[in-house]
Tab-separated table of C-alpha atoms and ligand atoms in Angstrom:
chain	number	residue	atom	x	y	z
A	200	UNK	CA	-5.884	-84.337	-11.427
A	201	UNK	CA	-9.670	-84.288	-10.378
A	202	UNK	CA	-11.633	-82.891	-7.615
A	203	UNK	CA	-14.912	-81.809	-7.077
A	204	UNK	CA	-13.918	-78.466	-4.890
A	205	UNK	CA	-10.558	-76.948	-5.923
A	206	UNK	CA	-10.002	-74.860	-3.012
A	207	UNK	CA	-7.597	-71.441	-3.759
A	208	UNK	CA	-6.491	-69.861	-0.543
A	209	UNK	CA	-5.576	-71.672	2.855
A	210	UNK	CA	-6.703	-68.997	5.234
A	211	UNK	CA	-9.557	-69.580	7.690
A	212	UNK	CA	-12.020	-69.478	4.803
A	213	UNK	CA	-10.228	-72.607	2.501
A	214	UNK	CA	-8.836	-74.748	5.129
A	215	UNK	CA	-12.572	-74.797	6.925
A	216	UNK	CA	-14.558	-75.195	4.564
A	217	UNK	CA	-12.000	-77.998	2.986
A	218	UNK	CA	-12.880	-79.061	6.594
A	219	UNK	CA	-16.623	-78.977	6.565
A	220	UNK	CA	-16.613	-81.060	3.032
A	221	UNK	CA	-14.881	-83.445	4.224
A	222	UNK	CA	-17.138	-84.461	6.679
A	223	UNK	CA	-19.596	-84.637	4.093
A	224	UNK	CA	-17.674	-86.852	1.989
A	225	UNK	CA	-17.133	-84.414	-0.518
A	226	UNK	CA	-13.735	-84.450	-2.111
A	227	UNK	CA	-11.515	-80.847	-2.195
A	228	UNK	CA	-7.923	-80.057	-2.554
A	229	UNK	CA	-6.665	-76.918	-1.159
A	230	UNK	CA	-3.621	-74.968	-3.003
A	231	UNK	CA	-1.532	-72.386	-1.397
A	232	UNK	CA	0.578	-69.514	-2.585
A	233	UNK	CA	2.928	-69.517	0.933
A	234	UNK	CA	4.906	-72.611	3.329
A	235	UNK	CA	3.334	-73.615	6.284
A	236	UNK	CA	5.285	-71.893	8.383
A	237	UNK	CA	4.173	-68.447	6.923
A	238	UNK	CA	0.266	-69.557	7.184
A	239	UNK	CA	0.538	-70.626	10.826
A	240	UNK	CA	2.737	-67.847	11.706
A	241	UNK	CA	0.503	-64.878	10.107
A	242	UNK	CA	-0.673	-62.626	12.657
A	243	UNK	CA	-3.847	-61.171	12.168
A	244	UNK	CA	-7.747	-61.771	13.640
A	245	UNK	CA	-8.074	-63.011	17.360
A	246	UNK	CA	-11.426	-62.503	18.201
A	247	UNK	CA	-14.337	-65.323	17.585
A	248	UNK	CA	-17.617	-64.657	18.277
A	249	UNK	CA	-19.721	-67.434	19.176
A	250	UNK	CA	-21.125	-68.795	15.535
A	251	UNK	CA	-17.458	-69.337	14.728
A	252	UNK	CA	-16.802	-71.409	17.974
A	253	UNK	CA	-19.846	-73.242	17.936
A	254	UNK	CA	-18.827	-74.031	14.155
A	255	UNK	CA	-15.303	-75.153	15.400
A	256	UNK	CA	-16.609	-77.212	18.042
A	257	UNK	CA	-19.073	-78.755	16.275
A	258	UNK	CA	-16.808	-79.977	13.521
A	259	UNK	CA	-14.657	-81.333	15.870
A	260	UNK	CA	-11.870	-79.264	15.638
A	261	UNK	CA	-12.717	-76.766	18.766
A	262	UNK	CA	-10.591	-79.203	21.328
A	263	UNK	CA	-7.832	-76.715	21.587
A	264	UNK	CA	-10.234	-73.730	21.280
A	265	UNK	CA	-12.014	-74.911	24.231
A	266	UNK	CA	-8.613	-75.272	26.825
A	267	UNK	CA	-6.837	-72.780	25.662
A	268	UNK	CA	-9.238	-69.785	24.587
A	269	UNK	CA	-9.774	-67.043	26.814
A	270	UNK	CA	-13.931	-66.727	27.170
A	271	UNK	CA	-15.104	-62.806	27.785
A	272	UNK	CA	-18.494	-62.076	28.691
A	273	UNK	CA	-18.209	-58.507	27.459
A	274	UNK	CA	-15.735	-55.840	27.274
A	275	UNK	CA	-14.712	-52.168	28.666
A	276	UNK	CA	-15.360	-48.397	26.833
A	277	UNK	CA	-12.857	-45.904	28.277
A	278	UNK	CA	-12.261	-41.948	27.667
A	279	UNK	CA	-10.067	-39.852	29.797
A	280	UNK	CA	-12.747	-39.509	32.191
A	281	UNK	CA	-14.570	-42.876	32.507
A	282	UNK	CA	-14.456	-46.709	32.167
A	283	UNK	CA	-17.750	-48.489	31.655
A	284	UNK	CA	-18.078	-52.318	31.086
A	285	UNK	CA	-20.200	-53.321	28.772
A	286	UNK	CA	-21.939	-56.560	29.662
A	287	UNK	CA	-22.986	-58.176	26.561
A	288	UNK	CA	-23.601	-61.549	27.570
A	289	UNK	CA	-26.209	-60.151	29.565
A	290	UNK	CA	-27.540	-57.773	27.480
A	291	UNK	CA	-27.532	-59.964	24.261
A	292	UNK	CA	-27.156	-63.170	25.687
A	293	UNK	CA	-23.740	-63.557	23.471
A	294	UNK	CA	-20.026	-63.538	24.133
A	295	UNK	CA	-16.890	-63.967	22.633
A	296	UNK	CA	-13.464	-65.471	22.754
A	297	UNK	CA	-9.953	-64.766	22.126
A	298	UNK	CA	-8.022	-67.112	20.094
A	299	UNK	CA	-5.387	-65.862	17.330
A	300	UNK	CA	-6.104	-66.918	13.709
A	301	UNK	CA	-3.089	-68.366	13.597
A	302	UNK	CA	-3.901	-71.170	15.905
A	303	UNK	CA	-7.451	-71.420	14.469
A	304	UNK	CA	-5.331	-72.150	10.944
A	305	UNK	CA	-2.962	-74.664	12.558
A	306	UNK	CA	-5.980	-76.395	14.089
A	307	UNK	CA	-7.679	-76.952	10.729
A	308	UNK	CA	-4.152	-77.916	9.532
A	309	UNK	CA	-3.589	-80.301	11.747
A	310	UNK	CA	-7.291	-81.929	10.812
A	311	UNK	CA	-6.529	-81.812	7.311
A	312	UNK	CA	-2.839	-83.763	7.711
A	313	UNK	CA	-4.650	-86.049	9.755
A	314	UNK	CA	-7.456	-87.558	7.091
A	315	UNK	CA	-5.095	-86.958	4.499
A	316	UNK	CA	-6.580	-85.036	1.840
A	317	UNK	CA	-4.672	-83.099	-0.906
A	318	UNK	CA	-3.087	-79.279	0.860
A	319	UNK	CA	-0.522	-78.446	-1.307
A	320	UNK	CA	1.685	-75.197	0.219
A	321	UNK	CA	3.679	-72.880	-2.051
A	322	UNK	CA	2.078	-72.986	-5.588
A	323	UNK	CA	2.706	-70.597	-7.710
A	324	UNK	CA	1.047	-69.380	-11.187
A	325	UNK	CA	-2.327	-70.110	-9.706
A	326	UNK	CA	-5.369	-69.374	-12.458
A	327	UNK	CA	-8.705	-70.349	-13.010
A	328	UNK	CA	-10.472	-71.070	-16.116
A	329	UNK	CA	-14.198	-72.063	-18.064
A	330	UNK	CA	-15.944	-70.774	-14.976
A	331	UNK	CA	-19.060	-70.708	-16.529
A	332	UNK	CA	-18.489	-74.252	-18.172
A	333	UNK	CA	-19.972	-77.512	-15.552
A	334	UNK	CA	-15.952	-78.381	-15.610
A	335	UNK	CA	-13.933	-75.375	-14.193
A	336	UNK	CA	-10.520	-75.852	-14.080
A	337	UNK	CA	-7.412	-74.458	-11.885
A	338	UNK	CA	-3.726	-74.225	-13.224
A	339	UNK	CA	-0.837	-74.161	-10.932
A	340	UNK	CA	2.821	-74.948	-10.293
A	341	UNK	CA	4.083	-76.898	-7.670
A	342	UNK	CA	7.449	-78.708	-6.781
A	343	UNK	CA	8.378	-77.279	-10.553
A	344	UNK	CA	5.574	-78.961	-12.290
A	345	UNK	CA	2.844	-77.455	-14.030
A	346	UNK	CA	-0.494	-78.812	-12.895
A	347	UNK	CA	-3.977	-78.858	-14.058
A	348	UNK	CA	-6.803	-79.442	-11.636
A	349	UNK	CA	-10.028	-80.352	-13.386
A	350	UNK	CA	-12.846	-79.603	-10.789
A	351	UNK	CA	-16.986	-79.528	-10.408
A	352	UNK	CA	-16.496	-76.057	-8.490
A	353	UNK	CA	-14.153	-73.812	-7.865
A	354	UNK	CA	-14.149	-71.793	-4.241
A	355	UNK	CA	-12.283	-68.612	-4.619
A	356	UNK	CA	-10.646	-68.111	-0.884
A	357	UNK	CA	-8.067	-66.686	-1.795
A	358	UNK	CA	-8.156	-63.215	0.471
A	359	UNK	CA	-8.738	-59.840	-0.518
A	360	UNK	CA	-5.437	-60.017	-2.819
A	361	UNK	CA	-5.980	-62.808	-4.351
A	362	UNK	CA	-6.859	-63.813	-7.993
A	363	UNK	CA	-10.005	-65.488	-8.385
A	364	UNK	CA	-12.008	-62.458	-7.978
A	365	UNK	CA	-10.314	-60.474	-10.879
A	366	UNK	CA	-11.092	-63.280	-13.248
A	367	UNK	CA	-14.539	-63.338	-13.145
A	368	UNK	CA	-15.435	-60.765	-16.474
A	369	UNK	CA	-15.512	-57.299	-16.330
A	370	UNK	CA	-19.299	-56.150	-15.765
A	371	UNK	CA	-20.174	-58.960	-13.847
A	372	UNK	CA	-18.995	-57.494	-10.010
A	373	UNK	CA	-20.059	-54.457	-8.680
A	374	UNK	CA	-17.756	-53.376	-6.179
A	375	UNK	CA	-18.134	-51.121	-2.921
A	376	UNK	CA	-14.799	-49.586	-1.059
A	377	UNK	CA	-14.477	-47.337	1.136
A	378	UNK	CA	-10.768	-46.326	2.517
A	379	UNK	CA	-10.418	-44.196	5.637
A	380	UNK	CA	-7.689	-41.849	6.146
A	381	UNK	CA	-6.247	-43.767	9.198
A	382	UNK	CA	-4.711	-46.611	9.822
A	383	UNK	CA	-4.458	-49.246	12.630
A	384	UNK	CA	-0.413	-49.784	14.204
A	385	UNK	CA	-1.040	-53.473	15.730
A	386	UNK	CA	1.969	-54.741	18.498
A	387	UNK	CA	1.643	-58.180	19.784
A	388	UNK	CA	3.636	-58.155	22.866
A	389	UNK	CA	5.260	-60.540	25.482
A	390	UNK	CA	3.027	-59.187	28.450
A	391	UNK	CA	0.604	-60.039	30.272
A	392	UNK	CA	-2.881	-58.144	29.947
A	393	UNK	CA	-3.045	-55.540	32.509
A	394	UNK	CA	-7.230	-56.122	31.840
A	395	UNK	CA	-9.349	-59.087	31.989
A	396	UNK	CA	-11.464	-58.121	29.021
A	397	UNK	CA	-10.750	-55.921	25.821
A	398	UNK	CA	-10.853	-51.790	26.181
A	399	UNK	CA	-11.960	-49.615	23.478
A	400	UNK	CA	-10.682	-46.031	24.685
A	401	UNK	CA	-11.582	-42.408	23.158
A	402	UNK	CA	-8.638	-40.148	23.144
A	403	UNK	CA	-8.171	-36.828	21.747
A	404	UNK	CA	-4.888	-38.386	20.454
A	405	UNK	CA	-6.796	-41.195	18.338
A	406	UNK	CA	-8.848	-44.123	19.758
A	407	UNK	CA	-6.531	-47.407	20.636
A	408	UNK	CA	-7.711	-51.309	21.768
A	409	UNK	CA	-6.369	-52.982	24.190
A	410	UNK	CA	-6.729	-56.822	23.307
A	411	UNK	CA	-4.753	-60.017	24.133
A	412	UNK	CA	-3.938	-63.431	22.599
A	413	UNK	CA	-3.349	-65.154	25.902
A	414	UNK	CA	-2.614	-65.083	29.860
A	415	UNK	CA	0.961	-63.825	28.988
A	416	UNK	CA	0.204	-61.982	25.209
A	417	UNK	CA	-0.669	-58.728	24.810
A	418	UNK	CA	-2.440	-57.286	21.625
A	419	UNK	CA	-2.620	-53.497	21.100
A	420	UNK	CA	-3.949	-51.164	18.795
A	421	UNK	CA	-3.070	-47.482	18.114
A	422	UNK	CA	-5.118	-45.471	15.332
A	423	UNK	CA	-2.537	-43.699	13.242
A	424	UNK	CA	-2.668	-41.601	10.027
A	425	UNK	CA	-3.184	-43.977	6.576
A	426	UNK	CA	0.715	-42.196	5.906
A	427	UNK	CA	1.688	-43.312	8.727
A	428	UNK	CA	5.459	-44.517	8.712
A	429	UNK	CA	6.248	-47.484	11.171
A	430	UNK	CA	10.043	-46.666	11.137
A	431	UNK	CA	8.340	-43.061	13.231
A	432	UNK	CA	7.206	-45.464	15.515
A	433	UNK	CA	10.023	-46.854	17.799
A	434	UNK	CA	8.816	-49.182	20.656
A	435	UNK	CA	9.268	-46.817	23.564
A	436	UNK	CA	6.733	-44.079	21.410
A	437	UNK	CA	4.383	-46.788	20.964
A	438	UNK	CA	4.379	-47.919	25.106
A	439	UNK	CA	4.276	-43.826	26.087
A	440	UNK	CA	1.155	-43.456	23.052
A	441	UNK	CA	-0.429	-46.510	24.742
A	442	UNK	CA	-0.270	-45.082	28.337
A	443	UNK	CA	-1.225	-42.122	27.734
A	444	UNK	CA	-4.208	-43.192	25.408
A	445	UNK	CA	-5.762	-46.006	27.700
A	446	UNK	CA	-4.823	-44.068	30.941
A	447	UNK	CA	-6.716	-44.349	34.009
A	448	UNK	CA	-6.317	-43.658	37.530
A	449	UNK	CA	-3.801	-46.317	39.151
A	450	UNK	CA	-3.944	-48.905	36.371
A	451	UNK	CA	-1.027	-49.002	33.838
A	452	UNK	CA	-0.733	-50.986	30.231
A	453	UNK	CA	2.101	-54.256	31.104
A	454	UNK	CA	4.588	-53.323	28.555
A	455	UNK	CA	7.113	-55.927	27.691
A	456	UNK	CA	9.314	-56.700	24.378
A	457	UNK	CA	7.566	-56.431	21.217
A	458	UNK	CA	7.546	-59.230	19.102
A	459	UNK	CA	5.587	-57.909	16.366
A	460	UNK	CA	4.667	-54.843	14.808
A	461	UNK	CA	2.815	-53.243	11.370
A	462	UNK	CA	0.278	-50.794	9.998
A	463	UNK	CA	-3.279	-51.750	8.606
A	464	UNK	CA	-4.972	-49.340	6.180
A	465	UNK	CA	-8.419	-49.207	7.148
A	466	UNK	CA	-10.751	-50.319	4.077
A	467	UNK	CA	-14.343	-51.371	3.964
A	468	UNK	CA	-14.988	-53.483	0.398
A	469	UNK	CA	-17.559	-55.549	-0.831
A	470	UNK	CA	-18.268	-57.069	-4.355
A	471	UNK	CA	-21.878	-58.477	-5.790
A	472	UNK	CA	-22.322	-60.689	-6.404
A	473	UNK	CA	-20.156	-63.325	-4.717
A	474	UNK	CA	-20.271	-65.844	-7.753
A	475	UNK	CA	-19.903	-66.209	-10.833
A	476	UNK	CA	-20.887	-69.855	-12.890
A	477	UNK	CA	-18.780	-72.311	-11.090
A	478	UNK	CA	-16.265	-70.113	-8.638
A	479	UNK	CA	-17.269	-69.236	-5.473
A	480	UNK	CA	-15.788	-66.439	-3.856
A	481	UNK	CA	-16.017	-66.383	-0.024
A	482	UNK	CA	-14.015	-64.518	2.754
A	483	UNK	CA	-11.597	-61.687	2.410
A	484	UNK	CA	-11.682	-62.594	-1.323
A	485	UNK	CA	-15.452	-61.160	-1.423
A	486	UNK	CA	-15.456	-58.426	1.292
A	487	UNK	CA	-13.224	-56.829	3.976
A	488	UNK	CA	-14.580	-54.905	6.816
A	489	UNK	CA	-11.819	-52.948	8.762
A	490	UNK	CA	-10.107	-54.341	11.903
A	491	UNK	CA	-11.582	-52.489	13.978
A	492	UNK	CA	-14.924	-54.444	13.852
A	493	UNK	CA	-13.081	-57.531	14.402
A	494	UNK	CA	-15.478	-59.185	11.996
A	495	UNK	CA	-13.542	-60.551	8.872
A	496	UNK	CA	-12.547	-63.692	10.219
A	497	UNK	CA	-16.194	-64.509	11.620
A	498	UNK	CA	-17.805	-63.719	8.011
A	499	UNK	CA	-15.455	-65.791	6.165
A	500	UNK	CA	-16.534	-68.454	8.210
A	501	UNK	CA	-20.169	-67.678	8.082
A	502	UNK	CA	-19.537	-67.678	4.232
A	503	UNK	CA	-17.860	-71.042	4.107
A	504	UNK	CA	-20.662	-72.752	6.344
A	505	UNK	CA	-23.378	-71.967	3.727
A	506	UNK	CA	-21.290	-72.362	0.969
A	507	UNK	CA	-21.029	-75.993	1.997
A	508	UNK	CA	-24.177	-76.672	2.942
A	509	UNK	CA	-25.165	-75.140	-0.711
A	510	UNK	CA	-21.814	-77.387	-2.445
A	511	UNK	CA	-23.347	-80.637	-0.846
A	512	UNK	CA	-27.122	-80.406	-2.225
A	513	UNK	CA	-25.499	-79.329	-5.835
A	514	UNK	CA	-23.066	-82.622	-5.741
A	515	UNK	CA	-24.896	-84.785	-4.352
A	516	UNK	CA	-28.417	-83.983	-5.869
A	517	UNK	CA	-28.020	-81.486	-8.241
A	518	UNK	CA	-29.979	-79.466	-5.947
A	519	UNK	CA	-29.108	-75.581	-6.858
A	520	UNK	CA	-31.336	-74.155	-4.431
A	521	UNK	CA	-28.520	-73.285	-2.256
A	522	UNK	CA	-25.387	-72.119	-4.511
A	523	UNK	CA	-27.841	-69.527	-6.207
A	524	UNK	CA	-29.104	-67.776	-2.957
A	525	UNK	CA	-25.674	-68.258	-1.729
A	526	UNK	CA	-24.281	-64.718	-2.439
A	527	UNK	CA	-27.753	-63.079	-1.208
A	528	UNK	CA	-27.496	-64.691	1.913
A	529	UNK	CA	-24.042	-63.874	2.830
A	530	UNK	CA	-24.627	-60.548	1.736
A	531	UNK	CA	-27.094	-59.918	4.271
A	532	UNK	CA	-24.759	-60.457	6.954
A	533	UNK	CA	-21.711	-58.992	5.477
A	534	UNK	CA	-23.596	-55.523	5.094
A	535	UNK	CA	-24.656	-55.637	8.105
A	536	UNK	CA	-21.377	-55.823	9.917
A	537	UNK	CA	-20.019	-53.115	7.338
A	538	UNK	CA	-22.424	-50.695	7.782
A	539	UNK	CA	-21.814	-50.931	11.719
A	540	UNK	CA	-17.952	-50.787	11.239
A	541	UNK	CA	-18.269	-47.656	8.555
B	414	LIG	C1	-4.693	-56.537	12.030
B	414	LIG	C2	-5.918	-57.354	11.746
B	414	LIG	C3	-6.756	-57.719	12.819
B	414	LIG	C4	-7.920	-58.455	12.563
B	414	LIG	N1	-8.734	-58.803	13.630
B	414	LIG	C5	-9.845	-59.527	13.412
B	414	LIG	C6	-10.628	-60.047	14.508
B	414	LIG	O1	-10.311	-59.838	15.666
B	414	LIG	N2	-11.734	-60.790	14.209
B	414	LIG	C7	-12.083	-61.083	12.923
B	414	LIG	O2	-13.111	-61.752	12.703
B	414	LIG	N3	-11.334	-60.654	11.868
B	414	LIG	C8	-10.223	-59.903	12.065
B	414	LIG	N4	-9.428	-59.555	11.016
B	414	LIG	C9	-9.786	-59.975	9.655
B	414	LIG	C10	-9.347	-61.432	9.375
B	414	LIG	O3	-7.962	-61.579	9.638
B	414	LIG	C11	-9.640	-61.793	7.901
B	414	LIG	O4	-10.959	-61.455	7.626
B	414	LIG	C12	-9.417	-63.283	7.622
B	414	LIG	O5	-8.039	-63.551	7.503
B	414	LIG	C13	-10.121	-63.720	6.328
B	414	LIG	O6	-9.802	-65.063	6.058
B	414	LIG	P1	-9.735	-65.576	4.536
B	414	LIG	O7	-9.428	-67.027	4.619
B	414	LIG	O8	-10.954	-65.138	3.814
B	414	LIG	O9	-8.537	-64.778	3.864
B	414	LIG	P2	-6.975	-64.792	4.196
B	414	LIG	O10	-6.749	-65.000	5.649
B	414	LIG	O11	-6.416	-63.588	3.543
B	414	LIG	O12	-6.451	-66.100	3.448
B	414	LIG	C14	-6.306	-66.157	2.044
B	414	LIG	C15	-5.231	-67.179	1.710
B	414	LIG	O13	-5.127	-67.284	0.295
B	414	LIG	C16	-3.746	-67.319	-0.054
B	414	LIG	N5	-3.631	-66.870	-1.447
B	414	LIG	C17	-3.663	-65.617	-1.942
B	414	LIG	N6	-3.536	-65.629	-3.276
B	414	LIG	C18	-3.439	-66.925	-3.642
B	414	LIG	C19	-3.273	-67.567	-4.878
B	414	LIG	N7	-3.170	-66.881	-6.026
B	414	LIG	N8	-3.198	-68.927	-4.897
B	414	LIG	C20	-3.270	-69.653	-3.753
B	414	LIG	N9	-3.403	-69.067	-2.531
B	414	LIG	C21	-3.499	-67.720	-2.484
B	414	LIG	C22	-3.087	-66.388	0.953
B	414	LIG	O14	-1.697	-66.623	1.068
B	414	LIG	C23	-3.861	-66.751	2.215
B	414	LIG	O15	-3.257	-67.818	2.915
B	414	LIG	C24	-8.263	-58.817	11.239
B	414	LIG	C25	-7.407	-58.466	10.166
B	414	LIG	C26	-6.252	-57.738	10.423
B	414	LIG	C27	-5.350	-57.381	9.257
């Protein structure tokens, strides 16, 4: 098989910029190591800022986004003592919306059954090869065949565990981590948001977030210990934690049943440069910021819309302008939002 983008990874990064060629004519296919189900299922990221909606909109796959997205305009700081809102569409002029990454993925999905182009789900074996050759290739299995994908480049959006990163040659990367000794406990819940906009509260217990993924789903946040055990944690400790951490005077978190729980270590990491010959590293795959920013999702995005922009003027003219200040200009934003978030 030929392409000219083999695409590794269909998380936000892969399926959107799959997206974004395709409206340039440019040919991709997309490989993936889970189903469907799993990739539309995965809970993670829910809040856009407004780059990533206008990019969503503007490629035409923001129809959802726009009826079903809650829009806030800002959102609340809290301690024991005080709540303050914090009006940021009117102090910056920007605002954000709440929309799980899940449905984001199942959007692009949808766009990508619809024109037809090559997503294949569950491959397994997945490697890359002759990066630094003008015909990279990717090897894979799928339905029990071995498969060779000869392409013009290869985008590495694959996440943060993912392989394309650890076969560009030793010397090449430089890497940046940092790991925090706490960790996030994350419930998505069957209730409705006792707030209309998102709470960051200050506790001597630990700081937690009060966030939602719709009118009737409620997302919550407790900091924990990086140790932290989630079998310590039954549901009734995690309601009492959240009360007591986001208290204030006659106002109560809506608890209702849980329908999914789990620990995030915290982890700020960033590799230079973000390519190497012919692979293209963009996303989680290049640089995690913790959760707490709420900022991975909108720089993988970032990333894919100048990595596309750069892919078109290198297949179409040979123009390289773009692919080799791609990884500077990421950069800039990426340690941007890390340095805030660290
Ligand atoms: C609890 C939590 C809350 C978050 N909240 C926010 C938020 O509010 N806002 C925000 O902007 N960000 C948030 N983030 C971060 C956001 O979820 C990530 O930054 C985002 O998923 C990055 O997208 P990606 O496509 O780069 O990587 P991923 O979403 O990790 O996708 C990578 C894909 O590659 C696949 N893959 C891996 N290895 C292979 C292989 N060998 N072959 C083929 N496929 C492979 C994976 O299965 C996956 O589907 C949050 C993250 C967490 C964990």
């Amino acid at each position: 098989m030929r392409t000219q983008v083999g695409i590794v990874g269909a998380g936000p990064a892969g399926l959107m910029l799959a997206h974004l060629l395709h409206l340039q004519g440019i040919e991709s296919v997309v490989i993936e190591l889970r189903d469907r189900d799993y990739v539309e299922k995965r809970v993670r990221a829910g809040l856009l800022e407004q780059n990533t909606v206008q990019l969503l909109t503007e490629s035409g796959v923001g129809q959802r986004l726009q009826r079903e997205a809650m829009h806030h305009t800002g959102n609340y700081l809290r301690t024991p003592e005080w709540t303050h809102h914090l009006d940021m569409e009117k102090l910056v002029g920007r605002s954000i919306w709440i929309y799980g990454q899940q449905e984001v993925v199942k959007d692009l999905i949808a766009a990508r059954l619809e024109y037809d182009d090559p997503l294949l789900f569950e491959v397994a074996d997945v490697a890359v090869h002759d990066l630094d050759s003008e015909r990279p290739r990717i090897t894979y299995t799928h339905e029990d065949a071995q498969q060779e994908l000869d392409c013009d480049v290869i985008a590495g959006c694959d996440g943060f565990h993912g392989i394309c990163r650890g076969a560009i040659p030793d010397g090449v990367l430089t890497s940046y981590e940092r790991a925090y000794d706490f960790g996030w406990l994350g419930i998505l819940a069957d209730a409705a948001p006792a707030t209309d906009e998102l709470i960051y509260a200050w506790h001597p217990n630990g700081f937690s977030l009060y966030s939602m993924r719709s009118p009737t789903v409620s997302r919550l946040y407790l900091q924990v210990p990086a140790d932290e055990q989630l079998d310590d944690w039954s549901d009734e400790r995690i309601w009492a934690e959240l009360q007591t951490r986001q208290a204030s005077e006659g106002w109560q978190v809506n608890e209702g049943p849980i329908v999914d729980k789990g620990i995030t270590p915290m982890r700020s990491f960033v590799c230079e440069p973000m390519q190497y010959g012919r692979l293209f590293l963009a996303g989680d795959a290049a640089h995690i910021v913790p959760p707490t920013g709420a900022k991975g999702l909108n720089l993988a995005m970032h990333d894919v819309h100048v990595l596309c922009e750069a892919l078109v003027d290198l297949l179409r003219s040979g123009n390289r302008t773009g692919v080799d200040g791609y990884s500077e200009r990421c950069l800039r934003r990426v340690w941007r939002r890390t340095s805030r978030t660290t």
